Tab-separated table of C-alpha atoms and ligand atoms in Angstrom:
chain	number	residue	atom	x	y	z
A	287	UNK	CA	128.590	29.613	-107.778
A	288	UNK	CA	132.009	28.370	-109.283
A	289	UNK	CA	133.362	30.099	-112.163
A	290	UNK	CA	133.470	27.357	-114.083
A	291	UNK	CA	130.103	26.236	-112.765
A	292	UNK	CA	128.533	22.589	-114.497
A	293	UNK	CA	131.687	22.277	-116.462
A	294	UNK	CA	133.034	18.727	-117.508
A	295	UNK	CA	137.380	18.550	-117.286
A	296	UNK	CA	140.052	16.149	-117.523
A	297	UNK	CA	143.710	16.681	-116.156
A	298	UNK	CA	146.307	14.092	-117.051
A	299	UNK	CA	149.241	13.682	-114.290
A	300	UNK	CA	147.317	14.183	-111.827
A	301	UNK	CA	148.224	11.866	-108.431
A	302	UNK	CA	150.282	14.806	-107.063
A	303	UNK	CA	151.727	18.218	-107.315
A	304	UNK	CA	150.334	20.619	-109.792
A	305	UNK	CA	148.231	17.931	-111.516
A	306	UNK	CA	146.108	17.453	-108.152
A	307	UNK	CA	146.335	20.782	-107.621
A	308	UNK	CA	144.518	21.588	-110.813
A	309	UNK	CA	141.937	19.358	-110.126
A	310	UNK	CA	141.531	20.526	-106.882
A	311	UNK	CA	140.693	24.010	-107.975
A	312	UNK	CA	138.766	22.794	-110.802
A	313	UNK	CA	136.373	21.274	-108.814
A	314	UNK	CA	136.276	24.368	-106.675
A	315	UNK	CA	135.091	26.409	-109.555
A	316	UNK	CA	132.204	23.535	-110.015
A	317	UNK	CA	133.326	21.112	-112.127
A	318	UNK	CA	133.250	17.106	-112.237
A	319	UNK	CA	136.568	16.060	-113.189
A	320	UNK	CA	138.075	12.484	-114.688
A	321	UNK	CA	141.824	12.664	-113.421
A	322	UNK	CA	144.412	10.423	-114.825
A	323	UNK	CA	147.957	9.236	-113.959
A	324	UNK	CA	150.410	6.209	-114.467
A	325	UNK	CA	149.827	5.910	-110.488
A	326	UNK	CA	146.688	4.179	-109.667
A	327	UNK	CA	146.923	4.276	-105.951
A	328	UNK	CA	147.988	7.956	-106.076
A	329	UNK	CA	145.316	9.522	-108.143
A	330	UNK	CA	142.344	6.998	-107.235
A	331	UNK	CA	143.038	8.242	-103.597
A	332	UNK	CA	143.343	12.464	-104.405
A	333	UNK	CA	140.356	12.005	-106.437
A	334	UNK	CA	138.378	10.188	-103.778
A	335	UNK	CA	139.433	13.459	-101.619
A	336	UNK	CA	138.527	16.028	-103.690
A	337	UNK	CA	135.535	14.957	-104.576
A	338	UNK	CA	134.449	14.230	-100.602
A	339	UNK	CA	135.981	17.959	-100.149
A	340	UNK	CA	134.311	19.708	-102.824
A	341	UNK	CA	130.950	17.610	-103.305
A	342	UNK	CA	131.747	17.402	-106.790
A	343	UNK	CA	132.219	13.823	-108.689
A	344	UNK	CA	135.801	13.524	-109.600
A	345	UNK	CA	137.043	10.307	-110.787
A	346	UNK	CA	140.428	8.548	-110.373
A	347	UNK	CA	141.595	6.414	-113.401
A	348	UNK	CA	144.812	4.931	-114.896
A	349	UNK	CA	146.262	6.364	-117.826
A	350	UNK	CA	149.712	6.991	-119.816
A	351	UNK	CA	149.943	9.250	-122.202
A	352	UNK	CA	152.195	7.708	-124.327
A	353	UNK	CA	149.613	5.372	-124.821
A	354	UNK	CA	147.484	6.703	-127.974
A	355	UNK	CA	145.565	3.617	-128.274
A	356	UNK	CA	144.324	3.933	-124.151
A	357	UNK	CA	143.916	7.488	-124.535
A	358	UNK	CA	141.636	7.141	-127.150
A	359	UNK	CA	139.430	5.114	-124.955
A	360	UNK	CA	140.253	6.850	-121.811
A	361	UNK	CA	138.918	10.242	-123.738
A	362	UNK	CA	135.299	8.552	-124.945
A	363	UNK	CA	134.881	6.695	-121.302
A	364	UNK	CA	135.441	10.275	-119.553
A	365	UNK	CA	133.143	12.229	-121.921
A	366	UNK	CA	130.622	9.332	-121.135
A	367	UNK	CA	130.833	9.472	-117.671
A	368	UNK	CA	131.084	13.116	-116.991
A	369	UNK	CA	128.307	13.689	-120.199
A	370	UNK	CA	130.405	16.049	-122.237
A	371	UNK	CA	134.022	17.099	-122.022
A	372	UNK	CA	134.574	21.524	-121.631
A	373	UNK	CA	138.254	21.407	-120.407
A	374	UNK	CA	141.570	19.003	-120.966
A	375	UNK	CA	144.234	19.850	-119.183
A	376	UNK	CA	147.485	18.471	-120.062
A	377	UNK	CA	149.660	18.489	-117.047
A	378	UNK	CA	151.484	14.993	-117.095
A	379	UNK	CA	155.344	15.606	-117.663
A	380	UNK	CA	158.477	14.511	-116.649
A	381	UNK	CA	162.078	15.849	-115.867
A	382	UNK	CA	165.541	14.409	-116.067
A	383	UNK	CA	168.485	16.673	-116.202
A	384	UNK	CA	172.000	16.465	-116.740
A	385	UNK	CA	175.186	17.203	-118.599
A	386	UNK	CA	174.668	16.986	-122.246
A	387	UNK	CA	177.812	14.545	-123.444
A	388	UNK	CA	176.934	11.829	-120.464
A	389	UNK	CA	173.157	11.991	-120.930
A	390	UNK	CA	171.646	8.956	-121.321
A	391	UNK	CA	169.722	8.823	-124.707
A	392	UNK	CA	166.796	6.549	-123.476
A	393	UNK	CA	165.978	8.904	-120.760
A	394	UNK	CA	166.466	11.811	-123.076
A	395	UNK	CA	163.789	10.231	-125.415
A	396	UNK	CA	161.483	9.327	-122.110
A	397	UNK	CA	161.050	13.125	-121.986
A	398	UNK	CA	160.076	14.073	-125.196
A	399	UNK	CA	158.076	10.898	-125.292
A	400	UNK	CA	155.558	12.028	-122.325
A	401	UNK	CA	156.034	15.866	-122.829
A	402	UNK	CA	155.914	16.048	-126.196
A	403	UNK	CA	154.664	13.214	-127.484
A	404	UNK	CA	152.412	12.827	-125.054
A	405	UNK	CA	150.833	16.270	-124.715
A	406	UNK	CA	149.692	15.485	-129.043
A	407	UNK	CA	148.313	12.601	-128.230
A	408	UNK	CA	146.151	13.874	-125.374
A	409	UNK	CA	145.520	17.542	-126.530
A	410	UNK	CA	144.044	15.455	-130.285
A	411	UNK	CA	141.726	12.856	-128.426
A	412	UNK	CA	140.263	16.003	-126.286
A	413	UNK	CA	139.946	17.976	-129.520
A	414	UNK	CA	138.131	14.932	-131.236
A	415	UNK	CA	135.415	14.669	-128.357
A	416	UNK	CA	134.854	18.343	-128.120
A	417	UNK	CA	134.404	18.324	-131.410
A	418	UNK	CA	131.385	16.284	-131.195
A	419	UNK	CA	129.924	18.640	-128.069
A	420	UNK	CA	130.470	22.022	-129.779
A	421	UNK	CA	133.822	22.885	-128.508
A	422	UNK	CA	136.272	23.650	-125.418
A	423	UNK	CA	139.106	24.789	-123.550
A	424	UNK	CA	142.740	22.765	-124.156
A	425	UNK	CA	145.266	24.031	-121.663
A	426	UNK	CA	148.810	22.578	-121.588
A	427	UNK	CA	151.536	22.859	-118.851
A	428	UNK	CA	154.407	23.899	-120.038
A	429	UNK	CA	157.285	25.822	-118.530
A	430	UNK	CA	159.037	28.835	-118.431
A	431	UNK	CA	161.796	26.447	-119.996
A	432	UNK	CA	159.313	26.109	-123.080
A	433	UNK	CA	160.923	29.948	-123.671
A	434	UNK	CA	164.285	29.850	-123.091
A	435	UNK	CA	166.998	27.805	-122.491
A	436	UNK	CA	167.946	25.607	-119.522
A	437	UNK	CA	170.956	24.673	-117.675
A	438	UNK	CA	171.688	20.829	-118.325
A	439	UNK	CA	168.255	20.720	-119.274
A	440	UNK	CA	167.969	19.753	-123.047
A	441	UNK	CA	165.436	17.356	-122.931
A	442	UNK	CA	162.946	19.135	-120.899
A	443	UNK	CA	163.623	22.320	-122.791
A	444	UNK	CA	163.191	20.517	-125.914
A	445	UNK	CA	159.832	19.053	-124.966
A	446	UNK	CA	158.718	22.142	-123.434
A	447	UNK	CA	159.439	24.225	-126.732
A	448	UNK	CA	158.122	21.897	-129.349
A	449	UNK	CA	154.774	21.380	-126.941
A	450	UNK	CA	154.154	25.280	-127.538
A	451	UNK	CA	154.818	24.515	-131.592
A	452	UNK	CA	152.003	21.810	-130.848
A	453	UNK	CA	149.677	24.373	-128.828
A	454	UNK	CA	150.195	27.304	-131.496
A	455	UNK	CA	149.288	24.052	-134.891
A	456	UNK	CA	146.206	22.781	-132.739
A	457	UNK	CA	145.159	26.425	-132.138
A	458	UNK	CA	144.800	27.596	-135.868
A	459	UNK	CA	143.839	23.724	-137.010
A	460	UNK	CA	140.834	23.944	-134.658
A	461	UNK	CA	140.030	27.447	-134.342
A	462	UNK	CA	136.820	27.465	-136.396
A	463	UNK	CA	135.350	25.019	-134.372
A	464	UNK	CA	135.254	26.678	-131.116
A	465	UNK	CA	138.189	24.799	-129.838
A	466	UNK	CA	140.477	26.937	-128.099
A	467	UNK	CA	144.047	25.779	-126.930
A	468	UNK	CA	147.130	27.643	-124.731
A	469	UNK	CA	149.748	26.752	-123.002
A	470	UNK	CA	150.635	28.006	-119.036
A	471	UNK	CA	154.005	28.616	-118.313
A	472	UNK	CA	154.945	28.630	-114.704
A	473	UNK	CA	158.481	29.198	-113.049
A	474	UNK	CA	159.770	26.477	-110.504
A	475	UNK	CA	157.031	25.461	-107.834
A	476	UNK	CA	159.597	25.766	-105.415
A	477	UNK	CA	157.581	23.444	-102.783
A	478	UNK	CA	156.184	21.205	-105.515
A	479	UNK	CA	157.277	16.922	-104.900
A	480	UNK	CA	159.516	17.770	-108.223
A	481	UNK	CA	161.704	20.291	-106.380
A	482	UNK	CA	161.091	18.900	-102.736
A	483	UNK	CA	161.879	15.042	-103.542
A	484	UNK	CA	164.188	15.325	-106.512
A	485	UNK	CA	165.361	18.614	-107.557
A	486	UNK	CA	166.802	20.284	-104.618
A	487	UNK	CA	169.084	16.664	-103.965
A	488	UNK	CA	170.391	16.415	-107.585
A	489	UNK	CA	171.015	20.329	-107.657
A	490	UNK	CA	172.896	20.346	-104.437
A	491	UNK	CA	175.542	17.894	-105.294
A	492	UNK	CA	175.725	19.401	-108.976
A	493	UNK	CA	176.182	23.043	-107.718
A	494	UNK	CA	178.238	21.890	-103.922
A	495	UNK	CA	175.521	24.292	-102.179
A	496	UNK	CA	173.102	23.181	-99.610
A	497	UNK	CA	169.415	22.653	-100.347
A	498	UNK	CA	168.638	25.450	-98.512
A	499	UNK	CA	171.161	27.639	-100.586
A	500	UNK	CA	169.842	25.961	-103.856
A	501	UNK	CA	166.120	26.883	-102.990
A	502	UNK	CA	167.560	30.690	-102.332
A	503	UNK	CA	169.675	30.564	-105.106
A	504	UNK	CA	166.381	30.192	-106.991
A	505	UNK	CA	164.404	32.578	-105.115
A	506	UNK	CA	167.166	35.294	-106.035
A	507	UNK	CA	166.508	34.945	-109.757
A	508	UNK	CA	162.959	36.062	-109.610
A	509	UNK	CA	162.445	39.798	-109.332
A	510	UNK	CA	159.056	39.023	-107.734
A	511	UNK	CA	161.737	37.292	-104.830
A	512	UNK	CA	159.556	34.323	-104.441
A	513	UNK	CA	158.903	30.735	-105.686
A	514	UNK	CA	155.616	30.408	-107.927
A	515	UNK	CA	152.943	28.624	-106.539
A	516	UNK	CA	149.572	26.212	-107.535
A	517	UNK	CA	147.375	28.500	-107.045
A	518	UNK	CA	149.172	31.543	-109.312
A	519	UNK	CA	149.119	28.480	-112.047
A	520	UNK	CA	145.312	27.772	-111.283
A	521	UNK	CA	144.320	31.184	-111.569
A	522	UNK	CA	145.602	31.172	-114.779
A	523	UNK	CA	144.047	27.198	-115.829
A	524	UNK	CA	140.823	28.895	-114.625
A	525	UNK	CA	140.559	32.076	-116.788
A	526	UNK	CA	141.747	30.026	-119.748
A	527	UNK	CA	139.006	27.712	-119.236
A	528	UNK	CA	136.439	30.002	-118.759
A	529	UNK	CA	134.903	32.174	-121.619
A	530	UNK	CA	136.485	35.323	-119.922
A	531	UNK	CA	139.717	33.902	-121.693
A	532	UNK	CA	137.106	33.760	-125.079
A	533	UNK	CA	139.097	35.341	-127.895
A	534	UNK	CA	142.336	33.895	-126.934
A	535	UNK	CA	143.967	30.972	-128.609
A	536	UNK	CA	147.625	29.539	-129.252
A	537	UNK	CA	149.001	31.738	-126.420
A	538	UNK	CA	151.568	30.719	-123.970
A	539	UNK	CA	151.483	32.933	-121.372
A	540	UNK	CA	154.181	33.270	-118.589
A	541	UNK	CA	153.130	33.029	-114.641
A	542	UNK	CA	157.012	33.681	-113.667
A	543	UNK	CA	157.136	36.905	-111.323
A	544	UNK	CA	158.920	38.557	-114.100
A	545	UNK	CA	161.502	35.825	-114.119
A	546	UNK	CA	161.587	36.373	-118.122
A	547	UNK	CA	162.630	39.054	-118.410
A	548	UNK	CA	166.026	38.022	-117.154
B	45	NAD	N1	157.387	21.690	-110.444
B	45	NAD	C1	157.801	22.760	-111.153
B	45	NAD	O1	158.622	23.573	-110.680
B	45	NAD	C2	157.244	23.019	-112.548
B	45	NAD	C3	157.509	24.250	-113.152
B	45	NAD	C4	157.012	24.501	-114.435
B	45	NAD	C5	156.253	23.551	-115.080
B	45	NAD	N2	156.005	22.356	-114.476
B	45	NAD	C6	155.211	21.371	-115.223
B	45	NAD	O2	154.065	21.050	-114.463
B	45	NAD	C7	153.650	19.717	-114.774
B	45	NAD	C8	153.467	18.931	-113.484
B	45	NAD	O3	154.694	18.937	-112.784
B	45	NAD	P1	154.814	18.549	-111.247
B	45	NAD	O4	155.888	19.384	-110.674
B	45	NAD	O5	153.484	18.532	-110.594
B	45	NAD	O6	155.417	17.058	-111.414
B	45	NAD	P2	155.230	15.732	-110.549
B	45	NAD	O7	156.370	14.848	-110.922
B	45	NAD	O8	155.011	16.035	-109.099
B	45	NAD	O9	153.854	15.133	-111.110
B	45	NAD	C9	153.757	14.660	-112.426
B	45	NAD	C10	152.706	13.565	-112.460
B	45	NAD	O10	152.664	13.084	-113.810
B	45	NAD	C11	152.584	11.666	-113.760
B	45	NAD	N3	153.113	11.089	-115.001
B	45	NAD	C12	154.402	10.959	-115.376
B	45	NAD	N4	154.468	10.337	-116.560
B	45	NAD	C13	153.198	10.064	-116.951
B	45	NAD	C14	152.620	9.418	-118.063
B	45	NAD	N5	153.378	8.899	-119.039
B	45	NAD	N6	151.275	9.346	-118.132
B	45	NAD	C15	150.493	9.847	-117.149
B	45	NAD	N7	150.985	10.443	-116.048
B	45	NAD	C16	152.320	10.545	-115.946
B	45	NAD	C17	153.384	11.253	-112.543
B	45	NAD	O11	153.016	9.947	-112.082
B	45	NAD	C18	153.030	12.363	-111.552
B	45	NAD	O12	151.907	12.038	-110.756
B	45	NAD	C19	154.721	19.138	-115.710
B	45	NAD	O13	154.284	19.238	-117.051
B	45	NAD	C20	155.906	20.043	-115.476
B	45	NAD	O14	156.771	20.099	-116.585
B	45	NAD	C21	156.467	22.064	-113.219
């Protein structure tokens, strides 16, 4: 038996990295999963996997969302299909960094848009259908950024901070009705696509190291001396979706290997 045994989730960003991860391990612990991202190929095809994997039905479906109108839809379809809705996890994000006077103010908006903006509108439409089934779990992804500040990184910081202003409002406004929401805050997933296709290149030219000195360089701020990983993050998504995580609510807790305290 799964911890999380019968349950009914959806993760949003969820074609790759942490977002498949999460599903992943959610359907481990024994629950049928709708998983949603911008990329259809992507997340139709790690759904179809997991689900042959795991035995459990996990579905693959479009959605952005920045898109209140579709995720009002996408949120009734996936209670409908998966006969309830227990979890939401709000994973989808975005990062684009850079020096503060040349920053483009479009992509500085994108951010906030999906991070921010983004995590309301999903985190409200799961609210409104649990609601209507008695309660459940609302996790966001946020970041050890979501804390403290960020080098070239004032978008993402932004985003992250304001989403734990939304997690803490949500919290108290649903409280009473058995809807519980917290946020996860993980420290760089040092072998996640983010870091492996994007982050090491951009850092390397911005810093003039290697990307083998920029991934220690990282390493050496953690006192724990090591990169975080999915399943330190899905240990976490699981407790806080289970009732062992019962009288918490409008938390962000840190999975960091002690890098705040730094
Ligand atoms: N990778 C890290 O080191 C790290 C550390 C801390 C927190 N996080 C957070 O974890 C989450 C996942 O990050 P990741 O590293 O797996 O990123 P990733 O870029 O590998 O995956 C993000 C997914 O979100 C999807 N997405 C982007 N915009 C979307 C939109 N508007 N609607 C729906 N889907 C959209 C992308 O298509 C992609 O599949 C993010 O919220 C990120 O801020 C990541």
């Amino acid at each position: 038996m799964g911890r999380l045994e019968g349950k009914k989730a959806v993760v949003t960003g969820a074609a790759q990295g942490l977002g498949a991860a999460i599903v992943e391990r959610l359907a481990e612990e024994g629950c049928d999963v709708v998983a949603w991202d911008l990329n259809r190929a992507g997340v139709e095809q790690t759904a179809r996997q997991i689900g042959e994997r795991t035995g459990r039905k996990v579905y693959g479906r479009v959605l952005d969302v920045t898109d209140a109108a579709a995720a009002r839809s996408a949120m009734d379809e996936a209670a409908d299909v998966l006969g309830g809705l227990d979890i939401a996890v709000c994973n989808a994000g975005v990062l684009f960094a850079g020096d503060s006077i040349g920053f483009d103010i479009a992509q500085w908006r994108k951010v906030i848009e999906v991070n921010l903006v983004g995590y309301f509108i999903t985190a409200r439409e799961a609210a409104r259908v649990m609601l209507k089934f008695g309660g459940g779990s609302i996790i966001q992804i946020n970041s050890k950024s979501g804390k403290k500040g960020s080098y070239k990184n004032t978008p993402y910081c932004a985003s992250k901070f304001g989403g734990i202003g939304v997690t803490q409002s949500l919290a108290y406004e649903f409280a009473e009705k058995n809807i519980r929401v917290n946020a996860v805050c993980p420290g760089n997933l040092l072998d996640s696509p983010l870091w492996v296709d994007s982050l090491y290149k951009q850092y390397s030219q911005r810093l003039g190291l290697t990307e083998a000195e920029v991934r220690q360089r990282y390493i050496d701020q953690v006192p724990m001396k090591r990169g975080c990983t999915y399943r330190d993050v899905t240990n976490l998504v699981v407790f806080l979706a289970s009732d062992e995580s019962g009288y918490m609510t409008g938390q962000a807790i840190n999975i960091t290997g002690g890098q705040e305290m730094r």
